[in-house]
Amino acid sequence: MTHISKKQRDLLRIRSQGVCELCGVAPATNWHHRKNRSQGGAHDLSNALHLCGSGTTGCHGVVTERPLHAFDNGWSVRSRFQPADVIVNYRRTQWVWLDDLGYVIPTGESA
């Protein structure tokens, strides 16, 4: 299994500014793969969310425990899609695309 590079982790921290990219309130502590590694998801920034909690607590727990809700909000991505093509309900305020350079690109729609 490959690991997430320091550069990728640093870029994710810069993008999130250390704040959970789901709730927008709590400190972000974990890398969440929107498309599971087992389904071909890579360590790309478009496939990453910086979330609070672990796989069972905080927003990371919400994504894990409520998969249909996570798919509807782009926090998780089904195996047949590419994460860069799936919009995300970002910090529960706006719909955005996430790219592999670490940018958040607004769609112009409020969440």
PDB file of C-alpha atoms in Angstrom:
ATOM      1  CA  MET A   1       0.000   0.000   0.000  1.00  0.00           C
ATOM      2  CA  THR A   2       1.321   3.442  -0.859  1.00  0.00           C
ATOM      3  CA  HIS A   3       1.355   6.198   1.708  1.00  0.00           C
ATOM      4  CA  ILE A   4       0.123   9.768   1.456  1.00  0.00           C
ATOM      5  CA  SER A   5       3.105  12.010   0.810  1.00  0.00           C
ATOM      6  CA  LYS A   6       4.050  14.871   3.095  1.00  0.00           C
ATOM      7  CA  LYS A   7       3.477  17.248   0.173  1.00  0.00           C
ATOM      8  CA  GLN A   8      -0.103  16.007  -0.297  1.00  0.00           C
ATOM      9  CA  ARG A   9      -0.799  16.245   3.451  1.00  0.00           C
ATOM     10  CA  ASP A  10       0.624  19.778   3.530  1.00  0.00           C
ATOM     11  CA  LEU A  11      -1.493  20.844   0.539  1.00  0.00           C
ATOM     12  CA  LEU A  12      -4.612  19.405   2.191  1.00  0.00           C
ATOM     13  CA  ARG A  13      -3.844  21.341   5.401  1.00  0.00           C
ATOM     14  CA  ILE A  14      -3.387  24.521   3.381  1.00  0.00           C
ATOM     15  CA  ARG A  15      -6.678  23.978   1.535  1.00  0.00           C
ATOM     16  CA  SER A  16      -8.635  23.267   4.724  1.00  0.00           C
ATOM     17  CA  GLN A  17      -6.798  25.876   6.802  1.00  0.00           C
ATOM     18  CA  GLY A  18      -6.912  23.248   9.551  1.00  0.00           C
ATOM     19  CA  VAL A  19     -10.719  23.324   9.760  1.00  0.00           C
ATOM     20  CA  CYS A  20     -13.019  20.387   8.988  1.00  0.00           C
ATOM     21  CA  GLU A  21     -14.156  20.568   5.370  1.00  0.00           C
ATOM     22  CA  LEU A  22     -17.548  19.107   6.263  1.00  0.00           C
ATOM     23  CA  CYS A  23     -18.737  21.049   9.335  1.00  0.00           C
ATOM     24  CA  GLY A  24     -16.456  24.074   8.954  1.00  0.00           C
ATOM     25  CA  VAL A  25     -16.083  24.372  12.728  1.00  0.00           C
ATOM     26  CA  ALA A  26     -13.962  21.673  14.364  1.00  0.00           C
ATOM     27  CA  PRO A  27     -10.221  21.215  13.845  1.00  0.00           C
ATOM     28  CA  ALA A  28      -9.504  18.866  10.940  1.00  0.00           C
ATOM     29  CA  THR A  29      -7.529  15.809  12.020  1.00  0.00           C
ATOM     30  CA  ASN A  30      -7.958  13.091   9.381  1.00  0.00           C
ATOM     31  CA  TRP A  31      -7.619  12.525   5.639  1.00  0.00           C
ATOM     32  CA  HIS A  32     -10.812  11.010   4.238  1.00  0.00           C
ATOM     33  CA  HIS A  33     -10.747   9.321   0.820  1.00  0.00           C
ATOM     34  CA  ARG A  34     -13.963  10.284  -0.978  1.00  0.00           C
ATOM     35  CA  LYS A  35     -13.545   7.267  -3.252  1.00  0.00           C
ATOM     36  CA  ASN A  36     -12.272   4.314  -1.244  1.00  0.00           C
ATOM     37  CA  ARG A  37      -8.783   3.069  -1.989  1.00  0.00           C
ATOM     38  CA  SER A  38     -10.273  -0.406  -2.470  1.00  0.00           C
ATOM     39  CA  GLN A  39     -12.368   1.039  -5.326  1.00  0.00           C
ATOM     40  CA  GLY A  40      -9.451   2.663  -7.098  1.00  0.00           C
ATOM     41  CA  GLY A  41      -9.406   5.941  -5.189  1.00  0.00           C
ATOM     42  CA  ALA A  42      -6.004   7.605  -5.193  1.00  0.00           C
ATOM     43  CA  HIS A  43      -4.204   9.900  -2.770  1.00  0.00           C
ATOM     44  CA  ASP A  44      -5.229  12.872  -4.932  1.00  0.00           C
ATOM     45  CA  LEU A  45      -6.499  16.118  -3.443  1.00  0.00           C
ATOM     46  CA  SER A  46      -9.728  15.860  -5.453  1.00  0.00           C
ATOM     47  CA  ASN A  47     -10.285  12.570  -3.614  1.00  0.00           C
ATOM     48  CA  ALA A  48      -9.538  13.998  -0.178  1.00  0.00           C
ATOM     49  CA  LEU A  49     -11.433  15.771   2.540  1.00  0.00           C
ATOM     50  CA  HIS A  50      -9.793  17.003   5.736  1.00  0.00           C
ATOM     51  CA  LEU A  51     -12.302  16.010   8.419  1.00  0.00           C
ATOM     52  CA  CYS A  52     -12.682  16.153  12.174  1.00  0.00           C
ATOM     53  CA  GLY A  53     -12.981  12.933  14.151  1.00  0.00           C
ATOM     54  CA  SER A  54     -11.995   9.417  13.235  1.00  0.00           C
ATOM     55  CA  GLY A  55     -13.789   6.821  11.156  1.00  0.00           C
ATOM     56  CA  THR A  56     -16.294   6.468  14.016  1.00  0.00           C
ATOM     57  CA  THR A  57     -16.430   9.962  15.571  1.00  0.00           C
ATOM     58  CA  GLY A  58     -16.995  13.537  14.415  1.00  0.00           C
ATOM     59  CA  CYS A  59     -17.654  14.306  10.771  1.00  0.00           C
ATOM     60  CA  HIS A  60     -15.481  11.394   9.661  1.00  0.00           C
ATOM     61  CA  GLY A  61     -17.859   9.174  11.618  1.00  0.00           C
ATOM     62  CA  VAL A  62     -20.893  10.811   9.951  1.00  0.00           C
ATOM     63  CA  VAL A  63     -19.477   9.995   6.512  1.00  0.00           C
ATOM     64  CA  THR A  64     -18.770   6.399   7.552  1.00  0.00           C
ATOM     65  CA  GLU A  65     -22.056   5.795   9.386  1.00  0.00           C
ATOM     66  CA  ARG A  66     -24.348   7.485   6.817  1.00  0.00           C
ATOM     67  CA  PRO A  67     -23.060   6.415   3.389  1.00  0.00           C
ATOM     68  CA  LEU A  68     -26.144   7.428   1.371  1.00  0.00           C
ATOM     69  CA  HIS A  69     -26.063  10.915   2.921  1.00  0.00           C
ATOM     70  CA  ALA A  70     -22.319  11.071   2.195  1.00  0.00           C
ATOM     71  CA  PHE A  71     -22.850  10.125  -1.475  1.00  0.00           C
ATOM     72  CA  ASP A  72     -25.649  12.723  -1.829  1.00  0.00           C
ATOM     73  CA  ASN A  73     -23.294  15.426  -0.525  1.00  0.00           C
ATOM     74  CA  GLY A  74     -20.192  14.373  -2.459  1.00  0.00           C
ATOM     75  CA  TRP A  75     -18.306  13.508   0.726  1.00  0.00           C
ATOM     76  CA  SER A  76     -18.065   9.985  -0.667  1.00  0.00           C
ATOM     77  CA  VAL A  77     -17.869   9.018  -4.334  1.00  0.00           C
ATOM     78  CA  ARG A  78     -19.217   5.849  -5.921  1.00  0.00           C
ATOM     79  CA  SER A  79     -16.690   3.590  -7.632  1.00  0.00           C
ATOM     80  CA  ARG A  80     -17.880   4.374 -11.187  1.00  0.00           C
ATOM     81  CA  PHE A  81     -17.141   8.112 -10.811  1.00  0.00           C
ATOM     82  CA  GLN A  82     -13.978  10.185 -10.609  1.00  0.00           C
ATOM     83  CA  PRO A  83     -13.789  12.424  -7.528  1.00  0.00           C
ATOM     84  CA  ALA A  84     -12.760  15.511  -9.524  1.00  0.00           C
ATOM     85  CA  ASP A  85     -16.083  15.232 -11.426  1.00  0.00           C
ATOM     86  CA  VAL A  86     -18.314  15.016  -8.330  1.00  0.00           C
ATOM     87  CA  ILE A  87     -19.306  18.244  -6.589  1.00  0.00           C
ATOM     88  CA  VAL A  88     -19.023  18.510  -2.812  1.00  0.00           C
ATOM     89  CA  ASN A  89     -21.212  20.189  -0.198  1.00  0.00           C
ATOM     90  CA  TYR A  90     -18.253  22.101   1.232  1.00  0.00           C
ATOM     91  CA  ARG A  91     -18.534  23.101   4.874  1.00  0.00           C
ATOM     92  CA  ARG A  92     -22.302  22.816   4.435  1.00  0.00           C
ATOM     93  CA  THR A  93     -22.375  26.263   2.824  1.00  0.00           C
ATOM     94  CA  GLN A  94     -21.658  25.854  -0.888  1.00  0.00           C
ATOM     95  CA  TRP A  95     -21.269  23.317  -3.679  1.00  0.00           C
ATOM     96  CA  VAL A  96     -17.730  23.104  -5.023  1.00  0.00           C
ATOM     97  CA  TRP A  97     -15.358  21.023  -7.093  1.00  0.00           C
ATOM     98  CA  LEU A  98     -12.058  19.948  -5.553  1.00  0.00           C
ATOM     99  CA  ASP A  99      -9.055  19.730  -7.849  1.00  0.00           C
ATOM    100  CA  ASP A 100      -5.726  17.939  -7.548  1.00  0.00           C
ATOM    101  CA  LEU A 101      -3.760  21.167  -7.037  1.00  0.00           C
ATOM    102  CA  GLY A 102      -5.545  21.956  -3.778  1.00  0.00           C
ATOM    103  CA  TYR A 103      -8.098  24.443  -5.058  1.00  0.00           C
ATOM    104  CA  VAL A 104     -11.745  24.730  -4.045  1.00  0.00           C
ATOM    105  CA  ILE A 105     -13.726  25.825  -7.101  1.00  0.00           C
ATOM    106  CA  PRO A 106     -17.229  27.179  -6.376  1.00  0.00           C
ATOM    107  CA  THR A 107     -20.088  26.073  -8.604  1.00  0.00           C
ATOM    108  CA  GLY A 108     -22.071  29.199  -7.758  1.00  0.00           C
ATOM    109  CA  GLU A 109     -24.715  27.194  -5.890  1.00  0.00           C
ATOM    110  CA  SER A 110     -25.403  27.500  -2.186  1.00  0.00           C
ATOM    111  CA  ALA A 111     -25.814  24.305  -0.197  1.00  0.00           C
TER     112      ALA A 111
END
